[in-house]
Amino acid sequence: MADLASVARIPNVASAVLADATGGFHDAVREPDGESVASVAAFVTTSLIQAGEELGLGSLRRVAIAGEKRALLIAAAGGALVVARVDPVAALATVERAFDASIGKGG
């Protein structure tokens, strides 16, 4: 999984959190409530994994969630989750490409 500091250095990544699939908090950069982010991201990711299995999508690799003001990028690999808050929302696609390059995986 990506080094959290390298993810946080991607332009327009406002904060980043490292967690495990059970919601355990491991580290955060510029995120004052990393424990809450970790638990919510794990819940969302678990739900999406179950939905993906039902739809035959295979292993979940990445989820992008965009709201009106902010976006989140959640990447899952090997039981670890990296959550990046993207601000502004319009930068989400650019951050996704940079994120892929930083962890060495495509799409």
Coordinates of N, CA, C and O in Angstrom, one line a residue:
M1 N 0.9 -1.2 0.0 CA 0.0 0.0 0.0 C 0.9 1.2 0.0 O 2.0 1.2 0.4
A2 N 0.3 2.3 -0.5 CA 1.1 3.5 -0.6 C 1.5 4.1 0.7 O 0.9 3.9 1.7
D3 N 2.7 4.8 0.6 CA 3.1 5.6 1.8 C 2.2 6.8 2.0 O 1.9 7.5 1.0
L4 N 1.6 6.9 3.2 CA 0.6 8.0 3.4 C 1.2 9.4 3.1 O 0.4 10.2 2.6
A5 N 2.4 9.6 3.4 CA 3.0 10.9 3.2 C 3.0 11.2 1.7 O 2.8 12.4 1.3
S6 N 3.3 10.2 0.9 CA 3.4 10.5 -0.6 C 2.0 10.7 -1.1 O 1.8 11.6 -2.0
V7 N 1.0 10.1 -0.6 CA -0.4 10.4 -1.0 C -0.8 11.8 -0.6 O -1.4 12.5 -1.4
A8 N -0.4 12.2 0.6 CA -0.8 13.5 1.1 C -0.1 14.6 0.3 O -0.6 15.8 0.3
R9 N 1.0 14.3 -0.4 CA 1.7 15.3 -1.2 C 1.1 15.5 -2.6 O 1.4 16.5 -3.3
I10 N 0.1 14.7 -2.9 CA -0.5 14.9 -4.2 C -1.3 16.2 -4.2 O -2.0 16.4 -3.2
P11 N -1.1 17.0 -5.2 CA -1.9 18.3 -5.2 C -3.4 18.1 -5.1 O -3.9 17.1 -5.7
N12 N -4.0 18.9 -4.3 CA -5.5 18.9 -4.0 C -5.9 17.8 -3.1 O -7.1 17.6 -2.8
V13 N -5.0 17.0 -2.5 CA -5.3 16.1 -1.4 C -5.2 16.9 -0.1 O -4.2 17.3 0.3
A14 N -6.4 17.2 0.5 CA -6.5 18.0 1.7 C -6.1 17.2 2.9 O -5.5 17.8 3.8
S15 N -6.3 15.9 2.9 CA -5.9 15.1 4.1 C -5.9 13.6 3.6 O -6.5 13.3 2.6
A16 N -5.3 12.8 4.4 CA -5.2 11.4 4.1 C -5.2 10.6 5.4 O -4.6 11.0 6.4
V17 N -5.8 9.4 5.3 CA -5.9 8.5 6.5 C -5.5 7.1 6.1 O -5.9 6.7 5.0
L18 N -4.8 6.4 6.9 CA -4.4 5.0 6.7 C -5.2 4.2 7.8 O -5.1 4.5 8.9
A19 N -5.9 3.2 7.3 CA -6.7 2.4 8.2 C -6.6 0.9 7.8 O -6.0 0.6 6.7
D20 N -7.2 0.0 8.5 CA -7.4 -1.3 8.1 C -8.8 -1.6 7.8 O -9.7 -0.8 8.0
A21 N -9.1 -2.8 7.2 CA -10.4 -3.1 6.7 C -11.4 -3.2 7.8 O -12.6 -3.2 7.6
T22 N -11.0 -3.4 9.1 CA -11.9 -3.5 10.2 C -12.2 -2.1 10.8 O -12.9 -2.0 11.8
G23 N -11.6 -1.0 10.3 CA -11.8 0.3 10.8 C -10.7 0.7 11.8 O -10.9 1.8 12.4
G24 N -9.7 -0.1 12.0 CA -8.6 0.3 12.8 C -7.8 1.5 12.3 O -7.5 1.5 11.1
F25 N -7.6 2.5 13.1 CA -6.8 3.7 12.7 C -5.3 3.4 12.8 O -4.9 2.9 13.8
H26 N -4.6 3.8 11.7 CA -3.1 3.6 11.8 C -2.4 4.9 11.7 O -1.4 5.1 12.4
D27 N -2.8 5.9 10.9 CA -2.1 7.1 10.7 C -2.9 8.1 10.0 O -3.9 7.7 9.3
A28 N -2.6 9.4 10.1 CA -3.3 10.4 9.4 C -2.4 11.6 9.1 O -1.4 11.8 9.9
V29 N -2.6 12.3 8.0 CA -1.9 13.5 7.7 C -3.0 14.6 7.4 O -3.9 14.4 6.6
R30 N -2.9 15.7 8.2 CA -3.8 16.8 8.1 C -5.3 16.4 8.3 O -6.2 17.1 7.7
E31 N -5.5 15.4 9.1 CA -6.9 15.0 9.4 C -7.0 14.9 10.9 O -6.5 14.0 11.5
P32 N -7.8 15.9 11.5 CA -7.9 15.9 13.0 C -8.7 14.7 13.5 O -8.5 14.4 14.7
D33 N -9.6 14.1 12.8 CA -10.4 13.1 13.3 C -10.2 11.8 12.5 O -11.2 11.2 12.0
G34 N -9.0 11.3 12.4 CA -8.6 10.2 11.6 C -9.3 8.9 12.0 O -9.6 8.0 11.2
E35 N -9.6 8.8 13.3 CA -10.3 7.6 13.8 C -11.7 7.4 13.3 O -12.1 6.4 12.9
S36 N -12.4 8.5 13.2 CA -13.8 8.5 12.7 C -13.7 8.2 11.2 O -14.5 7.4 10.7
V37 N -12.8 8.9 10.5 CA -12.7 8.6 9.0 C -12.4 7.2 8.8 O -12.9 6.5 7.9
A38 N -11.5 6.6 9.6 CA -11.1 5.2 9.4 C -12.3 4.3 9.6 O -12.5 3.3 8.8
S39 N -13.1 4.5 10.6 CA -14.2 3.6 10.9 C -15.3 3.7 9.8 O -15.9 2.7 9.4
V40 N -15.6 5.0 9.4 CA -16.6 5.2 8.4 C -16.2 4.6 7.0 O -16.9 3.9 6.3
A41 N -14.9 4.8 6.7 CA -14.4 4.3 5.4 C -14.4 2.8 5.4 O -14.7 2.2 4.4
A42 N -14.1 2.2 6.5 CA -14.1 0.7 6.6 C -15.6 0.2 6.4 O -15.8 -0.8 5.7
F43 N -16.5 0.8 7.0 CA -17.9 0.4 6.9 C -18.4 0.6 5.4 O -19.0 -0.4 4.9
V44 N -18.1 1.7 4.8 CA -18.5 2.0 3.4 C -17.8 0.9 2.5 O -18.4 0.4 1.6
T45 N -16.5 0.7 2.7 CA -15.8 -0.2 1.9 C -16.3 -1.6 2.0 O -16.5 -2.3 1.0
T46 N -16.6 -2.1 3.2 CA -17.2 -3.4 3.4 C -18.5 -3.6 2.7 O -18.7 -4.6 2.1
S47 N -19.3 -2.5 2.8 CA -20.6 -2.6 2.1 C -20.4 -2.6 0.6 O -21.1 -3.4 -0.1
L48 N -19.5 -1.9 0.1 CA -19.2 -1.9 -1.4 C -18.6 -3.2 -1.8 O -18.9 -3.6 -3.0
I49 N -17.8 -3.8 -1.0 CA -17.2 -5.1 -1.4 C -18.3 -6.1 -1.5 O -18.3 -6.9 -2.5
Q50 N -19.2 -6.1 -0.5 CA -20.3 -7.1 -0.6 C -21.2 -6.8 -1.9 O -21.6 -7.8 -2.6
A51 N -21.5 -5.6 -2.2 CA -22.2 -5.3 -3.4 C -21.5 -5.7 -4.6 O -22.1 -6.2 -5.5
G52 N -20.2 -5.4 -4.6 CA -19.4 -5.8 -5.8 C -19.3 -7.3 -6.0 O -19.4 -7.8 -7.2
E53 N -19.3 -8.0 -4.9 CA -19.3 -9.5 -5.0 C -20.7 -10.0 -5.6 O -20.7 -10.8 -6.5
E54 N -21.7 -9.4 -5.2 CA -23.1 -9.7 -5.7 C -23.2 -9.4 -7.2 O -23.8 -10.1 -8.0
L55 N -22.5 -8.3 -7.6 CA -22.5 -7.9 -9.0 C -21.5 -8.5 -9.9 O -21.4 -8.3 -11.1
G56 N -20.6 -9.3 -9.3 CA -19.5 -10.0 -10.0 C -18.4 -9.1 -10.5 O -17.8 -9.3 -11.5
L57 N -18.1 -8.0 -9.7 CA -17.1 -7.0 -10.1 C -15.7 -7.5 -9.7 O -14.7 -6.9 -10.2
G58 N -15.5 -8.5 -8.9 CA -14.2 -8.9 -8.4 C -13.8 -8.0 -7.2 O -14.6 -7.3 -6.6
S59 N -12.5 -8.1 -7.0 CA -12.0 -7.3 -5.8 C -12.1 -5.8 -5.9 O -11.8 -5.3 -7.0
L60 N -12.5 -5.2 -4.9 CA -12.6 -3.7 -4.8 C -11.2 -3.2 -4.8 O -10.4 -3.6 -3.9
R61 N -10.9 -2.2 -5.6 CA -9.6 -1.6 -5.6 C -9.7 -0.1 -5.2 O -8.8 0.4 -4.5
R62 N -10.7 0.6 -5.7 CA -10.8 2.0 -5.4 C -12.2 2.5 -5.5 O -13.0 2.0 -6.3
V63 N -12.6 3.4 -4.7 CA -13.9 4.0 -4.7 C -13.7 5.6 -4.7 O -12.9 6.1 -3.8
A64 N -14.4 6.3 -5.5 CA -14.4 7.7 -5.5 C -15.8 8.2 -5.2 O -16.8 7.7 -5.8
I65 N -15.9 9.0 -4.2 CA -17.2 9.6 -3.7 C -17.1 11.1 -3.8 O -16.3 11.7 -3.2
A66 N -18.0 11.7 -4.6 CA -18.0 13.1 -4.8 C -19.3 13.7 -4.2 O -20.4 13.3 -4.6
G67 N -19.1 14.8 -3.4 CA -20.3 15.6 -3.0 C -20.2 16.9 -3.6 O -19.4 17.1 -4.6
E68 N -21.0 17.8 -3.2 CA -21.1 19.1 -3.7 C -19.8 19.9 -3.5 O -19.3 20.7 -4.3
K69 N -19.2 19.8 -2.3 CA -18.1 20.6 -1.9 C -16.8 19.8 -1.8 O -15.7 20.4 -1.9
R70 N -16.8 18.5 -1.5 CA -15.6 17.7 -1.4 C -15.8 16.4 -2.0 O -16.9 15.9 -2.3
A71 N -14.6 15.7 -2.1 CA -14.7 14.3 -2.6 C -13.7 13.5 -1.8 O -12.8 14.0 -1.1
L72 N -14.0 12.2 -1.8 CA -13.1 11.2 -1.1 C -12.7 10.1 -2.1 O -13.4 9.7 -3.0
L73 N -11.4 9.7 -2.0 CA -10.9 8.6 -2.7 C -10.5 7.6 -1.7 O -9.7 7.8 -0.8
I74 N -11.0 6.4 -1.8 CA -10.7 5.3 -0.9 C -10.1 4.2 -1.7 O -10.7 3.7 -2.7
A75 N -8.9 3.7 -1.4 CA -8.2 2.6 -2.1 C -8.0 1.5 -1.1 O -7.7 1.7 0.1
A76 N -8.3 0.3 -1.5 CA -8.2 -0.9 -0.7 C -7.2 -1.9 -1.3 O -7.2 -2.1 -2.5
A77 N -6.3 -2.4 -0.5 CA -5.3 -3.3 -0.9 C -4.7 -4.1 0.3 O -4.3 -3.5 1.2
G78 N -4.8 -5.4 0.2 CA -4.1 -6.2 1.3 C -4.6 -5.9 2.7 O -3.9 -6.0 3.6
G79 N -5.9 -5.6 2.8 CA -6.5 -5.4 4.1 C -6.3 -4.0 4.6 O -6.7 -3.6 5.7
A80 N -5.6 -3.1 3.8 CA -5.4 -1.7 4.2 C -6.3 -0.8 3.4 O -6.6 -1.1 2.3
L81 N -6.6 0.3 4.0 CA -7.4 1.4 3.3 C -6.6 2.7 3.4 O -6.1 3.0 4.4
V82 N -6.6 3.4 2.3 CA -6.1 4.7 2.2 C -7.2 5.6 1.8 O -7.9 5.4 0.8
V83 N -7.5 6.6 2.6 CA -8.6 7.5 2.4 C -8.0 8.9 2.1 O -7.3 9.4 3.0
A84 N -8.3 9.5 0.9 CA -7.8 10.8 0.6 C -9.0 11.8 0.4 O -9.8 11.5 -0.4
R85 N -9.0 12.9 1.2 CA -10.0 13.9 1.0 C -9.5 14.9 -0.1 O -8.4 15.4 0.0
V86 N -10.3 15.0 -1.1 CA -10.0 15.9 -2.3 C -10.8 17.2 -2.2 O -12.0 17.1 -2.1
D87 N -10.1 18.3 -2.4 CA -10.7 19.6 -2.3 C -10.0 20.5 -3.3 O -8.8 20.7 -3.1
P88 N -10.6 20.9 -4.4 CA -12.0 20.9 -4.7 C -12.4 19.6 -5.4 O -11.5 18.9 -5.9
V89 N -13.7 19.5 -5.5 CA -14.2 18.3 -6.1 C -13.8 18.1 -7.6 O -13.5 17.0 -8.0
A90 N -13.6 19.2 -8.3 CA -13.2 19.2 -9.7 C -11.9 18.5 -9.9 O -11.5 18.1 -11.0
A91 N -11.1 18.4 -8.9 CA -9.7 17.8 -9.0 C -9.7 16.3 -8.8 O -8.7 15.7 -8.9
L92 N -10.9 15.7 -8.6 CA -10.9 14.3 -8.3 C -10.3 13.4 -9.4 O -9.5 12.6 -9.0
A93 N -10.6 13.6 -10.6 CA -10.0 12.8 -11.7 C -8.5 12.9 -11.7 O -7.7 12.0 -11.9
T94 N -8.0 14.2 -11.5 CA -6.5 14.4 -11.5 C -5.9 13.7 -10.4 O -4.8 13.1 -10.5
V95 N -6.5 13.8 -9.2 CA -6.0 13.1 -8.0 C -6.0 11.6 -8.2 O -5.0 10.9 -7.8
E96 N -7.1 11.1 -8.8 CA -7.1 9.6 -9.1 C -5.9 9.2 -9.9 O -5.3 8.2 -9.6
R97 N -5.6 9.9 -11.0 CA -4.5 9.5 -11.8 C -3.2 9.6 -11.0 O -2.3 8.7 -11.1
A98 N -3.0 10.7 -10.3 CA -1.8 10.8 -9.5 C -1.7 9.7 -8.4 O -0.6 9.2 -8.1
F99 N -2.8 9.4 -7.8 CA -2.8 8.4 -6.8 C -2.4 7.0 -7.4 O -1.6 6.3 -6.9
D100 N -2.9 6.7 -8.6 CA -2.6 5.5 -9.3 C -1.1 5.4 -9.5 O -0.4 4.4 -9.3
A101 N -0.5 6.5 -10.0 CA 0.9 6.6 -10.2 C 1.7 6.4 -8.9 O 2.8 5.8 -8.9
S102 N 1.2 7.0 -7.8 CA 2.0 6.9 -6.5 C 2.0 5.5 -5.9 O 2.9 5.2 -5.2
I103 N 0.9 4.7 -6.2 CA 0.9 3.4 -5.7 C 1.3 2.4 -6.7 O 1.3 1.2 -6.4
G104 N 1.5 2.8 -8.0 CA 2.0 1.9 -9.0 C 0.9 0.9 -9.5 O 1.2 -0.2 -10.0
K105 N -0.4 1.3 -9.5 CA -1.4 0.5 -10.0 C -2.3 1.3 -10.9 O -2.6 2.5 -10.6
G106 N -2.8 0.7 -11.9 CA -3.8 1.4 -12.8 C -5.2 1.2 -12.4 O -5.5 0.3 -11.6
G107 N -6.1 2.0 -12.9 CA -7.5 2.0 -12.8 C -8.2 1.3 -11.8 O -9.2 1.0 -11.5

